[in-house]
Coordinates of C-alpha atoms and ligand atoms in Angstrom, one line a residue:
M1 CA 16.7 14.0 -11.9
A2 CA 13.4 12.5 -12.8
S3 CA 9.9 13.8 -12.1
L4 CA 6.9 12.2 -13.8
K5 CA 3.5 13.5 -14.8
L6 CA 0.6 11.2 -15.6
K7 CA -2.1 13.3 -17.1
N8 CA -5.7 12.0 -17.7
M9 CA -4.3 8.6 -18.6
Y10 CA -6.7 5.9 -19.7
K11 CA -6.2 2.3 -20.7
R12 CA -8.9 0.6 -22.7
Y13 CA -8.3 -3.0 -23.8
S14 CA -10.0 -4.4 -26.8
G15 CA -13.0 -6.3 -25.6
G16 CA -14.3 -3.3 -23.7
V17 CA -12.3 -3.5 -20.4
T18 CA -11.3 0.0 -19.2
A19 CA -8.4 -1.0 -16.9
V20 CA -7.3 2.5 -16.0
N21 CA -9.6 5.6 -15.8
D22 CA -8.5 9.2 -15.8
F23 CA -5.3 8.6 -13.9
N24 CA -3.7 11.9 -12.7
L25 CA -0.5 12.0 -10.7
D26 CA 2.6 14.2 -10.3
I27 CA 5.6 12.4 -9.0
E28 CA 8.6 14.3 -7.8
H29 CA 12.2 13.3 -8.2
N30 CA 13.3 10.8 -5.5
E31 CA 9.8 9.9 -4.4
F32 CA 9.0 6.2 -3.5
I33 CA 5.5 5.9 -4.9
V34 CA 3.5 2.7 -4.3
F35 CA 0.5 1.7 -6.3
V36 CA -1.7 -0.5 -4.2
G37 CA -5.1 -2.1 -4.5
P38 CA -6.8 -5.4 -4.9
S39 CA -6.3 -7.7 -7.9
G40 CA -7.5 -6.3 -11.1
C41 CA -7.6 -2.6 -10.0
G42 CA -5.2 -1.5 -12.8
K43 CA -1.9 -1.0 -11.0
T44 CA 0.2 -3.3 -13.3
T45 CA -1.4 -1.7 -16.4
T46 CA -0.5 1.8 -15.1
L47 CA 3.1 0.7 -14.5
R48 CA 3.3 -1.0 -17.9
M49 CA 2.1 2.2 -19.5
I50 CA 4.9 4.1 -17.8
A51 CA 7.4 1.5 -18.9
G52 CA 6.1 1.7 -22.5
L53 CA 5.2 -2.0 -22.5
E54 CA 1.5 -1.0 -22.9
E55 CA 0.2 1.7 -25.2
I56 CA -1.5 4.6 -23.5
T57 CA -5.1 4.7 -24.9
E58 CA -5.6 8.4 -23.9
G59 CA -3.8 11.0 -21.9
E60 CA -0.2 12.0 -21.5
L61 CA 2.9 10.7 -19.8
Y62 CA 5.9 13.0 -19.1
I63 CA 9.2 12.0 -17.7
G64 CA 10.9 15.3 -16.8
D65 CA 9.3 17.6 -19.3
K66 CA 9.5 15.2 -22.2
L67 CA 6.3 13.6 -23.6
M68 CA 6.9 9.9 -23.5
N69 CA 3.7 8.4 -25.1
D70 CA 5.5 7.5 -28.4
V71 CA 9.0 6.9 -27.0
A72 CA 10.2 3.3 -27.2
P73 CA 10.7 1.5 -23.8
K74 CA 14.5 1.4 -24.2
D75 CA 14.7 5.1 -24.7
R76 CA 12.7 6.0 -21.6
D77 CA 15.6 5.8 -19.2
I78 CA 13.7 3.5 -16.8
A79 CA 14.4 0.0 -15.5
M80 CA 11.8 -2.4 -14.5
V81 CA 12.0 -5.3 -12.0
F82 CA 9.4 -8.0 -12.5
Q83 CA 7.7 -10.5 -10.1
N84 CA 9.3 -13.5 -11.8
Y85 CA 12.7 -11.8 -12.0
A86 CA 13.0 -12.7 -15.8
L87 CA 16.6 -13.8 -15.6
Y88 CA 18.3 -15.5 -18.6
P89 CA 18.8 -19.1 -17.3
H90 CA 21.8 -19.9 -19.6
M91 CA 23.8 -16.8 -18.5
T92 CA 25.8 -16.3 -15.4
V93 CA 24.8 -13.7 -12.8
F94 CA 27.5 -11.3 -14.2
D95 CA 26.2 -11.7 -17.8
N96 CA 22.6 -11.3 -16.7
M97 CA 23.5 -8.0 -15.0
A98 CA 25.7 -6.9 -17.9
F99 CA 23.3 -7.8 -20.7
G100 CA 21.5 -4.5 -20.9
L101 CA 24.8 -2.6 -20.9
K102 CA 26.3 -4.8 -23.6
L103 CA 23.2 -4.1 -25.8
R104 CA 23.9 -0.4 -25.4
K105 CA 27.5 -1.0 -26.4
T106 CA 28.8 0.3 -23.1
P107 CA 32.7 -0.1 -22.9
K108 CA 33.8 -3.4 -21.3
D109 CA 35.7 -1.7 -18.4
E110 CA 32.6 0.4 -17.6
I111 CA 30.4 -2.7 -17.6
K112 CA 32.7 -4.5 -15.3
K113 CA 32.9 -1.5 -12.9
R114 CA 29.1 -1.0 -12.8
V115 CA 28.3 -4.7 -12.3
H116 CA 30.9 -5.1 -9.5
E117 CA 29.5 -1.9 -7.8
A118 CA 25.9 -3.1 -8.0
A119 CA 26.9 -6.6 -6.8
K120 CA 28.7 -5.0 -3.8
I121 CA 25.6 -2.9 -2.9
L122 CA 23.5 -6.1 -3.1
D123 CA 26.0 -8.4 -1.4
I124 CA 26.1 -10.8 -4.4
E125 CA 29.7 -10.4 -5.5
H126 CA 30.4 -14.0 -4.6
L127 CA 27.6 -15.2 -6.9
L128 CA 28.7 -13.5 -10.1
D129 CA 29.9 -16.7 -11.8
R130 CA 26.8 -18.8 -10.9
K131 CA 23.8 -19.5 -13.2
P132 CA 20.3 -18.5 -11.9
K133 CA 19.3 -22.1 -11.2
A134 CA 22.0 -22.3 -8.6
L135 CA 20.5 -19.3 -6.6
S136 CA 17.9 -19.0 -3.9
G137 CA 14.7 -17.0 -4.6
G138 CA 16.1 -14.1 -2.6
Q139 CA 19.4 -14.2 -4.5
R140 CA 17.6 -14.2 -7.8
Q141 CA 15.7 -11.2 -6.7
R142 CA 18.9 -9.4 -5.9
V143 CA 20.3 -10.2 -9.3
A144 CA 17.1 -8.8 -10.9
L145 CA 17.6 -5.6 -8.8
G146 CA 21.3 -5.6 -9.8
R147 CA 20.4 -5.7 -13.5
A148 CA 18.2 -2.6 -13.0
I149 CA 20.8 -0.8 -10.9
V150 CA 23.7 -1.1 -13.4
R151 CA 21.7 0.7 -16.0
E152 CA 21.6 3.8 -13.7
P153 CA 18.1 4.6 -14.8
K154 CA 16.2 7.8 -13.9
V155 CA 13.2 5.8 -12.7
F156 CA 12.9 2.3 -11.2
L157 CA 9.6 0.5 -11.8
M158 CA 8.9 -2.6 -9.7
D159 CA 6.0 -5.0 -10.1
E160 CA 5.4 -7.1 -7.0
P161 CA 9.1 -7.9 -6.8
L162 CA 8.8 -9.7 -3.5
S163 CA 5.7 -11.8 -3.9
N164 CA 7.7 -15.0 -4.7
L165 CA 9.7 -14.8 -1.5
D166 CA 8.8 -16.3 1.8
A167 CA 7.5 -14.1 4.6
K168 CA 10.8 -13.6 6.4
L169 CA 12.8 -12.8 3.2
R170 CA 10.1 -10.5 2.1
V171 CA 10.5 -8.3 5.2
Q172 CA 14.3 -8.3 4.8
M173 CA 14.1 -7.4 1.1
R174 CA 11.6 -4.7 1.9
T175 CA 14.2 -2.9 4.1
E176 CA 16.9 -3.5 1.5
I177 CA 14.8 -1.9 -1.3
G178 CA 14.2 1.0 1.1
R179 CA 17.9 1.4 1.7
L180 CA 18.6 1.1 -2.0
H181 CA 16.2 3.9 -2.7
H182 CA 18.0 6.0 -0.2
R183 CA 21.3 5.3 -1.7
L184 CA 20.5 5.6 -5.3
N185 CA 18.7 8.9 -4.9
T186 CA 16.2 8.2 -7.8
T187 CA 12.5 7.8 -8.3
F188 CA 10.9 4.5 -7.5
I189 CA 7.4 3.3 -8.5
Y190 CA 6.4 0.1 -6.8
V191 CA 3.3 -2.1 -7.4
T192 CA 1.9 -4.3 -4.7
H193 CA -1.4 -5.7 -3.5
D194 CA 0.0 -5.8 0.0
Q195 CA -1.0 -2.9 2.2
T196 CA 1.7 -3.5 4.7
E197 CA 4.3 -3.3 2.0
A198 CA 2.7 -0.1 0.8
L199 CA 2.6 1.5 4.3
T200 CA 6.2 0.5 5.1
M201 CA 7.9 1.4 1.8
G202 CA 6.0 4.3 0.2
T203 CA 6.7 8.0 0.7
R204 CA 3.3 8.4 -1.0
I205 CA 0.8 5.7 -1.8
V206 CA -1.8 5.6 -4.6
V207 CA -4.7 3.5 -3.6
M208 CA -6.6 2.1 -6.6
K209 CA -9.9 0.3 -7.1
D210 CA -11.6 -0.8 -10.3
G211 CA -9.3 1.3 -12.4
Y212 CA -9.9 4.5 -10.4
I213 CA -7.5 6.3 -8.0
Q214 CA -9.2 6.4 -4.6
Q215 CA -6.7 8.4 -2.7
V216 CA -3.0 9.6 -3.0
D217 CA -1.4 10.4 0.3
T218 CA 1.4 9.7 2.7
P219 CA 1.1 6.4 4.7
T220 CA 0.1 8.3 7.9
A221 CA -2.5 10.4 6.2
L222 CA -4.0 7.4 4.5
Y223 CA -4.3 5.6 7.8
D224 CA -5.6 8.5 9.8
R225 CA -7.7 10.3 7.2
P226 CA -9.0 7.9 4.6
N227 CA -11.3 9.5 1.9
N228 CA -13.8 6.7 1.9
M229 CA -14.7 3.3 3.4
F230 CA -12.8 1.4 0.8
V231 CA -9.5 3.1 1.7
A232 CA -10.3 2.9 5.4
T233 CA -10.8 -0.9 5.3
F234 CA -8.1 -1.7 2.8
I235 CA -5.3 0.1 4.7
G236 CA -4.6 -1.3 8.2
S237 CA -4.4 -4.8 9.6
P238 CA -6.5 -6.2 11.2
Q239 CA -8.9 -4.1 9.1
M240 CA -11.1 -1.3 10.5
N241 CA -14.4 -2.4 12.0
I242 CA -17.5 -1.1 10.3
I243 CA -20.8 -0.9 12.3
T244 CA -24.1 0.6 11.1
A245 CA -25.5 3.0 13.7
K246 CA -28.2 5.6 14.0
L247 CA -27.0 9.2 14.6
E248 CA -29.3 10.7 17.2
K249 CA -29.6 14.1 18.9
Q250 CA -30.0 13.9 22.6
G251 CA -30.2 17.4 24.2
N252 CA -27.2 19.2 22.9
D253 CA -25.2 16.0 22.2
L254 CA -25.0 13.5 19.3
H255 CA -25.0 9.8 20.0
L256 CA -24.5 6.7 17.9
L257 CA -27.0 4.0 18.6
F258 CA -26.7 0.3 17.5
G259 CA -28.3 -2.6 19.3
K260 CA -28.5 -1.6 23.0
N261 CA -25.3 0.3 22.6
D262 CA -25.0 4.1 22.9
I263 CA -21.8 6.0 22.2
K264 CA -21.7 9.8 22.8
L265 CA -19.7 11.6 20.2
P266 CA -17.1 14.0 21.5
E267 CA -18.0 17.7 21.1
G268 CA -15.4 18.3 18.4
K269 CA -16.9 15.6 16.2
A270 CA -20.5 16.5 17.0
K271 CA -19.8 20.1 15.9
K272 CA -18.7 19.0 12.5
L273 CA -22.0 17.3 12.0
E274 CA -24.2 20.2 13.1
G275 CA -26.7 21.2 10.5
T276 CA -26.0 18.2 8.2
D277 CA -28.6 15.8 6.9
Y278 CA -27.1 12.9 8.8
I279 CA -28.8 13.6 12.1
G280 CA -31.6 11.1 12.7
K281 CA -30.2 8.8 10.0
E282 CA -28.1 5.7 9.8
V283 CA -24.4 6.1 9.1
L284 CA -21.4 3.7 8.9
V285 CA -19.1 3.9 11.9
G286 CA -15.5 3.0 11.4
V287 CA -13.3 2.0 14.4
R288 CA -9.8 0.7 14.2
P289 CA -9.1 -2.4 16.4
E290 CA -6.5 -0.5 18.5
H291 CA -9.2 2.0 19.5
I292 CA -11.3 -0.7 21.2
R293 CA -9.9 -1.6 24.6
D294 CA -10.7 -3.9 27.5
E295 CA -8.3 -2.4 30.1
A296 CA -9.8 -0.9 33.2
M297 CA -8.1 2.5 32.7
Y298 CA -9.8 2.9 29.3
L299 CA -13.2 1.8 30.6
E300 CA -12.9 4.4 33.4
S301 CA -11.6 7.2 31.3
M302 CA -14.2 6.8 28.5
P303 CA -17.4 6.0 30.3
E304 CA -19.6 7.5 27.6
S305 CA -18.4 5.0 24.9
V306 CA -18.5 1.7 26.7
I307 CA -20.3 -1.2 25.0
E308 CA -21.2 -4.8 25.9
S309 CA -19.7 -7.7 24.0
K310 CA -19.3 -11.5 24.1
V311 CA -15.8 -12.8 23.3
D312 CA -15.9 -15.1 20.4
L313 CA -12.2 -15.7 20.2
V314 CA -8.9 -14.6 21.8
E315 CA -5.7 -14.5 19.7
M316 CA -2.5 -13.9 21.6
L317 CA 0.3 -12.8 19.2
G318 CA 3.1 -12.2 21.7
A319 CA 3.3 -8.4 21.6
E320 CA -0.5 -7.9 21.4
T321 CA -3.7 -9.7 21.7
Y322 CA -6.7 -9.6 19.3
L323 CA -10.2 -10.1 20.7
Y324 CA -13.0 -11.1 18.3
L325 CA -16.2 -9.8 19.8
V326 CA -19.9 -10.3 19.1
V327 CA -21.5 -6.9 19.6
E328 CA -25.3 -6.5 19.6
G329 CA -26.3 -4.5 16.5
A330 CA -23.0 -5.1 14.7
M331 CA -23.4 -7.3 11.6
A332 CA -19.8 -8.7 11.7
T333 CA -17.5 -9.7 14.5
V334 CA -15.7 -6.7 15.9
T335 CA -11.9 -6.9 16.3
A336 CA -10.1 -5.3 19.3
R337 CA -6.4 -5.0 19.6
V338 CA -5.5 -5.0 23.3
N339 CA -2.6 -5.5 25.7
A340 CA -0.8 -8.9 25.2
R341 CA -1.4 -9.6 28.9
S342 CA -5.1 -9.1 28.7
K343 CA -7.0 -11.4 31.1
T344 CA -10.0 -11.7 28.7
R345 CA -10.9 -15.3 27.7
T346 CA -13.0 -16.8 24.9
G347 CA -16.6 -16.9 26.0
D348 CA -16.4 -14.0 28.5
V349 CA -19.0 -11.3 28.5
I350 CA -17.1 -8.1 28.8
K351 CA -17.3 -4.4 28.5
V352 CA -15.0 -2.6 26.0
A353 CA -14.4 1.1 25.6
I354 CA -14.3 2.7 22.1
D355 CA -12.1 5.8 21.8
A356 CA -14.8 8.0 20.3
N357 CA -12.2 10.7 19.3
K358 CA -10.9 8.2 16.8
I359 CA -14.2 7.2 15.2
H360 CA -14.7 7.7 11.5
L361 CA -18.2 8.1 10.0
F362 CA -19.1 7.2 6.4
D363 CA -22.1 8.0 4.3
K364 CA -24.2 4.8 4.0
E365 CA -25.0 5.2 0.3
T366 CA -21.8 6.7 -1.1
E367 CA -19.4 5.3 1.5
R368 CA -17.5 8.6 1.4
T369 CA -16.0 9.9 4.6
I370 CA -18.3 12.3 6.6
I371 CA -15.9 13.0 9.4
Ligands
LIG1 P1 -3.1 -7.9 -10.2 O1 -2.7 -7.6 -8.8 O2 -4.0 -9.1 -10.2 O3 -1.9 -8.0 -11.1 P2 -3.7 -5.3 -11.2 O4 -4.2 -4.3 -10.3 O5 -2.2 -5.2 -11.5 O6 -4.0 -6.8 -10.7 P3 -4.1 -5.2 -14.0 O7 -3.3 -6.3 -14.3 O8 -3.6 -3.8 -14.3 O9 -4.6 -5.2 -12.5 O10 -5.5 -5.4 -14.8 C1 -6.6 -4.4 -14.7 C2 -7.7 -4.9 -15.5 O11 -7.4 -5.0 -16.9 C3 -8.2 -6.3 -15.1 O12 -9.6 -6.3 -15.1 C4 -7.6 -7.2 -16.1 O13 -8.4 -8.4 -16.3 C5 -7.7 -6.3 -17.4 N1 -6.6 -6.7 -18.3 C6 -5.3 -6.7 -18.1 N2 -4.6 -7.0 -19.2 C7 -5.5 -7.2 -20.2 C8 -5.4 -7.5 -21.6 N3 -4.2 -7.7 -22.2 N4 -6.5 -7.6 -22.3 C9 -7.7 -7.3 -21.7 N5 -7.9 -7.0 -20.4 C10 -6.8 -6.9 -19.6

């Protein structure tokens, strides 16, 4: 069983870079935690502090209830899988997988048993006599995973383990790592800059930016209830549309105005804004592409949130179609995700309906979520 506690952790590199700021996180046994964020946000540094490969400048790290700050990496009962696999080129797959166990003076029979078991799980039994250079990228990745599995660690740490694989293999290995997590019944911490990987693999996701945690949540909660505009636009593909609009009171109702467009806010949303300073001011409106539709049934059922647009580009992807729309009052092109059989063509001037129940509003200055 391995739970982890990261308490007020900081990493300051010499030269004045604070890579990780006041990182706080409790991880339960058997969670699949993903650290995600753009390049340089501090995710690798955090993982390396957990592994013991990087000193913790300030704060505390516990695995179980044991303080780990000054415990050597080899004594932390963790295994790390790196992006470049870090296999020994002159050793066979078997020896690569057995290496850590040999160092620990594990009995030969036990080593053999564990390597064969891991190789079976990963479907690489037929490759045990080969050297790494005779393996494909996907097979090397499996060996790297195998080397971690044989150690039977309490915690698996993975730093972008799939980024050297082609797109198809990446999707396949994603499922396999998920299955592995299920089977091994241990704690996984996984670093990626790819939000799709994070959403599909994590039981909880830690979104980071500039060394700070932005939000820790389940994939669904992150997608549906982002804390701020950064999380809202980072999670989800194509990304959430952001439009600056004026929030105006008209009678008892609240409306969002941009260009010539006027969207009435549903009662439930309007109620939450009552008595706030935002009325009469500009706010940032967030709308996910799937909540902007060109089909007649949506236009008819949502007459109070229909806007005009000119179609800049149509992208048919098989199962769905993306429309890139020029909307008056919107600074950037607005993306809509519509039915694959949409009749809309590039150059058309069309009406689209926005599902106002799904709108997010952000503060223009702080970019924090208002509703
Ligand atoms: P990437 O996805 O590009 O690997 P990351 O989110 O994992 O990014 P880190 O590698 O943790 O980010 O780096 C966080 C910050 O710390 C960056 O600004 C980076 O330049 C800086 N940094 C990392 N290692 C060092 C170091 N050894 N000395 C000084 N600064 C460093």
